[in-house]
């Protein structure tokens, strides 16, 4: 089914810790495309001004040569922010995205991610220093709040004082994690209460869903896809081509994508337990594009050895063709 497309728009990949690293980004871009800009999973320093080697690998220009990537930091400390800003600038990046969206308790309990949204004073302090002590372009990734959707409304006037490039808003509160629906009225309130450019994020899981959001928010032309991209790597290109039909060679493409990822992780992770754990996590999402997702995921999860895993994957893909 094809639609007529009325406006141009940009698709962005929302960062997901443990999923959207450079291997995933490159493979998705190679086999499916459709994403204009990828955000890298956040850098978290934990009080030490040291960049872990896994963060470094993820951002190295040679690991992202075909992609447009924007690095992200999660922090509630101005010194850490400035340190990461300087670090990514040395790698050649001009923009740093600040994560005020992460909903996970181990992050929010320490006053970071969506747990920082209610602390307007600290947000102001960090932005003030970021803009007076560096020339990095700052963008934001937020939720509507942690406890309530009103929290963000106290932050927007502060953000309006700074030349922030854009604010990507996941239309949930932190407390929800990924459960329950998105708050579309609350997102509309954000549009009405800021001069900044907003990007929409949350529950774009199909072409039809995307169309609904586009109709609901006609002023938005940047759309961020998070879990929907991992579950269905075809989605961005289908949105761009305005079709709900998968390509004829759907399973061949998926198979090549899977094998590229699997090879990459087999090289970078040590021991079959790590590799299987990584792949099992990915299949929680991947199984969605199969005709019997629950069964596919169950079968994959049962594979306890590399040999077994490889055979199961072959089998589920062959069945689907």
Short mmCIF file of C-alpha atoms in Angstrom, two decimals:
data_model
loop_
_atom_site.label_atom_id
_atom_site.label_comp_id
_atom_site.label_asym_id
_atom_site.label_seq_id
_atom_site.Cartn_x
_atom_site.Cartn_y
_atom_site.Cartn_z
CA UNK A 1 0.00 0.00 0.00
CA UNK A 2 1.48 3.33 -1.05
CA UNK A 3 0.67 6.77 0.31
CA UNK A 4 1.20 10.17 -1.17
CA UNK A 5 3.87 12.04 0.70
CA UNK A 6 3.25 15.71 1.28
CA UNK A 7 6.31 16.96 3.13
CA UNK A 8 10.01 16.33 3.44
CA UNK A 9 11.28 15.15 6.78
CA UNK A 10 14.35 13.77 8.49
CA UNK A 11 14.62 10.41 10.27
CA UNK A 12 16.96 9.98 13.21
CA UNK A 13 18.02 6.92 15.14
CA UNK A 14 17.52 7.32 18.86
CA UNK A 15 20.39 5.85 20.87
CA UNK A 16 19.76 2.67 22.84
CA UNK A 17 22.43 1.57 25.27
CA UNK A 18 23.71 -1.89 24.37
CA UNK A 19 22.04 -1.92 20.95
CA UNK A 20 22.81 0.95 18.58
CA UNK A 21 26.62 0.83 18.64
CA UNK A 22 28.70 1.42 15.51
CA UNK A 23 28.36 -2.18 14.34
CA UNK A 24 24.58 -1.98 14.41
CA UNK A 25 24.55 1.49 12.82
CA UNK A 26 26.80 0.46 9.94
CA UNK A 27 24.92 -2.76 9.23
CA UNK A 28 21.53 -1.05 9.35
CA UNK A 29 22.75 1.68 7.03
CA UNK A 30 24.36 -0.79 4.60
CA UNK A 31 21.41 -3.15 4.16
CA UNK A 32 18.36 -0.94 4.73
CA UNK A 33 19.23 2.78 4.92
CA UNK A 34 16.59 5.41 5.59
CA UNK A 35 18.19 6.93 8.69
CA UNK A 36 19.66 10.39 8.09
CA UNK A 37 21.45 10.82 11.41
CA UNK A 38 22.41 8.35 14.12
CA UNK A 39 22.89 9.31 17.78
CA UNK A 40 25.49 7.23 19.56
CA UNK A 41 24.67 5.62 22.93
CA UNK A 42 25.63 7.96 25.78
CA UNK A 43 29.03 8.43 27.35
CA UNK A 44 28.81 8.12 31.12
CA UNK A 45 31.86 9.03 33.19
CA UNK A 46 30.85 8.08 36.76
CA UNK A 47 32.91 10.83 38.39
CA UNK A 48 36.23 9.99 36.70
CA UNK A 49 37.38 12.16 33.81
CA UNK A 50 38.34 9.13 31.71
CA UNK A 51 36.78 7.89 28.47
CA UNK A 52 36.27 4.11 28.42
CA UNK A 53 37.73 2.32 25.40
CA UNK A 54 34.29 1.01 24.35
CA UNK A 55 33.02 4.62 24.06
CA UNK A 56 36.15 5.54 22.15
CA UNK A 57 35.71 2.67 19.66
CA UNK A 58 32.09 3.62 19.15
CA UNK A 59 32.94 7.19 18.17
CA UNK A 60 36.16 6.75 16.21
CA UNK A 61 35.67 8.46 12.83
CA UNK A 62 36.98 5.37 10.98
CA UNK A 63 34.20 3.28 12.56
CA UNK A 64 31.57 5.74 11.34
CA UNK A 65 32.93 6.84 7.98
CA UNK A 66 29.69 6.20 6.05
CA UNK A 67 27.38 7.67 8.69
CA UNK A 68 26.35 10.98 10.16
CA UNK A 69 26.73 10.48 13.91
CA UNK A 70 26.09 12.75 16.87
CA UNK A 71 27.74 11.78 20.18
CA UNK A 72 25.74 11.86 23.40
CA UNK A 73 26.64 12.43 27.05
CA UNK A 74 24.71 11.63 30.22
CA UNK A 75 25.78 13.65 33.25
CA UNK A 76 24.62 16.05 35.96
CA UNK A 77 28.04 17.63 36.35
CA UNK A 78 29.38 20.62 34.40
CA UNK A 79 33.02 19.47 34.55
CA UNK A 80 32.07 16.11 33.04
CA UNK A 81 30.06 17.82 30.32
CA UNK A 82 32.97 20.10 29.40
CA UNK A 83 35.42 17.18 29.45
CA UNK A 84 33.28 15.12 27.05
CA UNK A 85 32.64 18.16 24.83
CA UNK A 86 36.37 18.69 24.45
CA UNK A 87 36.94 14.99 23.83
CA UNK A 88 34.38 14.67 21.01
CA UNK A 89 35.63 17.89 19.44
CA UNK A 90 39.11 16.38 19.26
CA UNK A 91 37.57 13.53 17.25
CA UNK A 92 36.08 16.07 14.85
CA UNK A 93 32.49 16.24 16.12
CA UNK A 94 30.82 19.64 16.27
CA UNK A 95 27.73 18.73 18.29
CA UNK A 96 27.11 17.03 21.63
CA UNK A 97 23.69 15.76 22.61
CA UNK A 98 22.82 15.86 26.31
CA UNK A 99 20.70 12.98 27.59
CA UNK A 100 17.90 14.02 29.95
CA UNK A 101 15.76 11.12 28.83
CA UNK A 102 17.13 7.84 30.15
CA UNK A 103 14.41 6.28 32.35
CA UNK A 104 16.37 3.50 34.06
CA UNK A 105 16.33 3.62 37.88
CA UNK A 106 20.11 3.16 38.24
CA UNK A 107 20.52 6.35 36.18
CA UNK A 108 17.58 8.40 37.50
CA UNK A 109 18.31 7.62 41.17
CA UNK A 110 21.66 9.34 40.79
CA UNK A 111 19.95 12.43 39.38
CA UNK A 112 20.77 11.87 35.73
CA UNK A 113 18.76 11.24 32.57
CA UNK A 114 15.05 11.88 33.15
CA UNK A 115 15.85 12.08 36.89
CA UNK A 116 17.48 15.47 36.23
CA UNK A 117 14.51 17.15 34.51
CA UNK A 118 13.05 18.52 37.75
CA UNK A 119 16.38 20.11 38.73
CA UNK A 120 16.10 23.32 36.69
CA UNK A 121 18.92 25.04 38.59
CA UNK A 122 21.45 22.37 37.71
CA UNK A 123 20.31 22.26 34.07
CA UNK A 124 20.75 26.02 33.84
CA UNK A 125 24.22 25.86 35.45
CA UNK A 126 25.50 23.17 33.06
CA UNK A 127 24.10 24.89 29.98
CA UNK A 128 25.55 28.21 31.09
CA UNK A 129 29.03 26.72 31.42
CA UNK A 130 28.70 24.67 28.21
CA UNK A 131 27.85 27.82 26.25
CA UNK A 132 30.34 30.15 27.90
CA UNK A 133 33.34 27.77 28.08
CA UNK A 134 33.09 25.78 24.83
CA UNK A 135 31.95 26.40 21.28
CA UNK A 136 30.32 22.99 20.88
CA UNK A 137 26.79 22.89 19.50
CA UNK A 138 24.46 21.55 22.20
CA UNK A 139 21.31 19.56 21.51
CA UNK A 140 19.04 17.80 24.01
CA UNK A 141 17.27 14.47 24.32
CA UNK A 142 14.52 14.55 26.95
CA UNK A 143 11.41 12.98 28.34
CA UNK A 144 8.41 15.01 29.48
CA UNK A 145 9.50 14.60 33.08
CA UNK A 146 10.21 11.85 35.55
CA UNK A 147 7.07 11.88 37.72
CA UNK A 148 4.74 14.10 35.69
CA UNK A 149 4.44 15.44 32.15
CA UNK A 150 4.48 19.01 33.53
CA UNK A 151 8.11 18.90 34.66
CA UNK A 152 9.42 19.76 31.20
CA UNK A 153 7.31 22.95 31.13
CA UNK A 154 9.51 24.41 33.90
CA UNK A 155 12.65 23.57 31.91
CA UNK A 156 11.62 24.98 28.52
CA UNK A 157 11.92 28.68 29.55
CA UNK A 158 15.49 27.97 30.74
CA UNK A 159 16.35 26.22 27.48
CA UNK A 160 14.94 29.19 25.58
CA UNK A 161 17.80 31.31 26.95
CA UNK A 162 20.40 29.24 25.10
CA UNK A 163 21.14 28.63 21.41
CA UNK A 164 20.28 24.93 21.65
CA UNK A 165 20.18 23.26 18.24
CA UNK A 166 17.11 21.13 18.95
CA UNK A 167 15.27 19.21 21.68
CA UNK A 168 14.25 15.64 20.91
CA UNK A 169 11.40 14.66 23.22
CA UNK A 170 10.35 11.10 23.96
CA UNK A 171 6.70 11.64 24.80
CA UNK A 172 6.68 9.58 28.00
CA UNK A 173 7.72 10.23 31.60
CA UNK A 174 10.73 8.48 33.10
CA UNK A 175 8.67 6.52 35.59
CA UNK A 176 6.90 4.74 32.71
CA UNK A 177 10.14 3.30 31.33
CA UNK A 178 8.72 2.03 28.01
CA UNK A 179 5.33 0.96 29.35
CA UNK A 180 1.98 2.60 28.69
CA UNK A 181 1.16 4.98 25.89
CA UNK A 182 2.83 8.17 24.73
CA UNK A 183 1.41 11.52 25.97
CA UNK A 184 0.59 13.35 22.77
CA UNK A 185 -1.28 16.27 24.37
CA UNK A 186 1.71 16.90 26.62
CA UNK A 187 4.02 16.89 23.58
CA UNK A 188 1.74 19.45 21.92
CA UNK A 189 2.11 21.62 25.03
CA UNK A 190 5.87 21.54 24.52
CA UNK A 191 5.44 22.71 20.92
CA UNK A 192 3.28 25.58 22.21
CA UNK A 193 5.75 26.54 24.94
CA UNK A 194 9.16 26.77 23.35
CA UNK A 195 10.88 28.70 20.58
CA UNK A 196 13.27 25.78 19.99
CA UNK A 197 13.06 23.21 17.23
CA UNK A 198 11.52 19.99 18.57
CA UNK A 199 12.02 16.43 17.34
CA UNK A 200 9.39 13.81 18.13
CA UNK A 201 10.34 10.43 19.62
CA UNK A 202 8.19 7.57 20.90
CA UNK A 203 6.30 4.57 19.49
CA UNK A 204 7.09 5.00 15.82
CA UNK A 205 6.81 1.28 15.13
CA UNK A 206 5.16 1.15 11.71
CA UNK A 207 4.57 3.26 8.61
CA UNK A 208 0.91 3.69 9.63
CA UNK A 209 1.92 4.87 13.09
CA UNK A 210 4.35 7.33 11.54
CA UNK A 211 1.59 8.72 9.31
CA UNK A 212 -0.69 9.20 12.33
CA UNK A 213 2.02 11.14 14.16
CA UNK A 214 2.76 13.25 11.10
CA UNK A 215 -0.90 14.20 10.85
CA UNK A 216 -1.12 14.92 14.54
CA UNK A 217 1.97 17.17 14.57
CA UNK A 218 2.19 18.87 11.16
CA UNK A 219 4.88 21.31 12.33
CA UNK A 220 7.34 18.52 13.20
CA UNK A 221 9.75 17.48 10.45
CA UNK A 222 12.35 15.51 12.47
CA UNK A 223 11.31 12.08 13.73
CA UNK A 224 13.34 9.86 15.98
CA UNK A 225 13.00 6.09 15.93
CA UNK A 226 14.31 4.08 18.89
CA UNK A 227 13.15 0.54 19.62
CA UNK A 228 11.13 0.51 16.37
CA UNK A 229 14.39 0.55 14.39
CA UNK A 230 15.88 -2.46 16.18
CA UNK A 231 12.63 -4.39 15.91
CA UNK A 232 12.25 -3.56 12.23
CA UNK A 233 15.38 -2.30 10.49
CA UNK A 234 13.33 -2.00 7.26
CA UNK A 235 11.09 0.66 8.82
CA UNK A 236 13.03 3.89 7.98
CA UNK A 237 13.34 3.07 4.27
CA UNK A 238 9.68 2.01 4.13
CA UNK A 239 8.68 5.31 5.74
CA UNK A 240 10.85 7.16 3.20
CA UNK A 241 9.38 5.20 0.27
CA UNK A 242 5.92 5.67 1.69
CA UNK A 243 5.01 2.01 1.54
CA UNK A 244 3.76 -0.65 3.94
CA UNK A 245 5.14 -3.41 1.70
CA UNK A 246 8.39 -5.15 2.53
CA UNK A 247 10.87 -5.71 -0.29
CA UNK A 248 10.56 -9.05 -2.13
CA UNK A 249 13.97 -10.15 -0.83
CA UNK A 250 13.06 -9.31 2.77
CA UNK A 251 14.60 -12.42 4.35
CA UNK A 252 17.76 -12.35 2.22
CA UNK A 253 18.38 -8.78 3.38
CA UNK A 254 17.62 -9.58 6.99
CA UNK A 255 19.84 -12.66 6.84
CA UNK A 256 22.80 -10.65 5.46
CA UNK A 257 22.22 -7.95 8.12
CA UNK A 258 22.09 -10.56 10.89
CA UNK A 259 25.24 -12.31 9.68
CA UNK A 260 27.18 -9.04 9.52
CA UNK A 261 26.18 -8.18 13.08
CA UNK A 262 26.82 -11.70 14.33
CA UNK A 263 30.29 -11.75 12.75
CA UNK A 264 31.14 -8.36 14.25
CA UNK A 265 30.03 -9.35 17.74
CA UNK A 266 31.75 -12.73 17.49
CA UNK A 267 35.01 -10.90 16.86
CA UNK A 268 34.56 -8.27 19.55
CA UNK A 269 33.02 -10.28 22.41
CA UNK A 270 34.88 -13.00 24.22
CA UNK A 271 33.32 -16.39 24.87
CA UNK A 272 30.14 -17.96 23.57
CA UNK A 273 28.10 -16.87 26.62
CA UNK A 274 28.67 -13.20 25.82
CA UNK A 275 27.97 -13.61 22.13
CA UNK A 276 24.78 -15.59 22.72
CA UNK A 277 23.56 -13.12 25.34
CA UNK A 278 24.09 -10.26 22.90
CA UNK A 279 22.25 -12.04 20.08
CA UNK A 280 19.41 -13.23 22.34
CA UNK A 281 18.82 -9.60 23.38
CA UNK A 282 18.69 -8.50 19.74
CA UNK A 283 16.21 -11.24 18.88
CA UNK A 284 13.79 -9.94 21.51
CA UNK A 285 13.36 -7.17 18.94
CA UNK A 286 14.16 -8.96 15.65
CA UNK A 287 11.47 -11.60 16.17
CA UNK A 288 8.82 -8.90 15.66
CA UNK A 289 9.19 -8.99 11.86
CA UNK A 290 8.53 -12.75 11.71
CA UNK A 291 5.06 -14.20 11.27
CA UNK A 292 5.18 -15.97 14.64
CA UNK A 293 7.31 -13.63 16.81
CA UNK A 294 6.70 -15.40 20.10
CA UNK A 295 7.70 -18.81 18.76
CA UNK A 296 10.74 -17.46 16.93
CA UNK A 297 12.00 -15.69 20.05
CA UNK A 298 11.39 -18.80 22.17
CA UNK A 299 13.33 -21.03 19.78
CA UNK A 300 16.26 -18.62 19.59
CA UNK A 301 16.34 -18.29 23.39
CA UNK A 302 16.56 -22.06 23.72
CA UNK A 303 19.81 -22.17 21.76
CA UNK A 304 22.54 -22.57 24.36
CA UNK A 305 25.54 -23.15 22.11
CA UNK A 306 26.96 -21.29 19.11
CA UNK A 307 26.35 -24.27 16.83
CA UNK A 308 22.79 -24.59 18.02
CA UNK A 309 22.19 -20.85 17.66
CA UNK A 310 23.46 -20.78 14.07
CA UNK A 311 21.28 -23.74 13.10
CA UNK A 312 18.17 -22.19 14.72
CA UNK A 313 18.68 -18.86 12.96
CA UNK A 314 19.07 -20.63 9.60
CA UNK A 315 15.90 -22.58 10.29
CA UNK A 316 13.70 -19.61 11.33
CA UNK A 317 14.85 -17.59 8.31
CA UNK A 318 14.30 -20.48 5.89
CA UNK A 319 10.78 -21.02 7.25
CA UNK A 320 9.91 -17.38 6.68
CA UNK A 321 11.15 -17.17 3.06
#
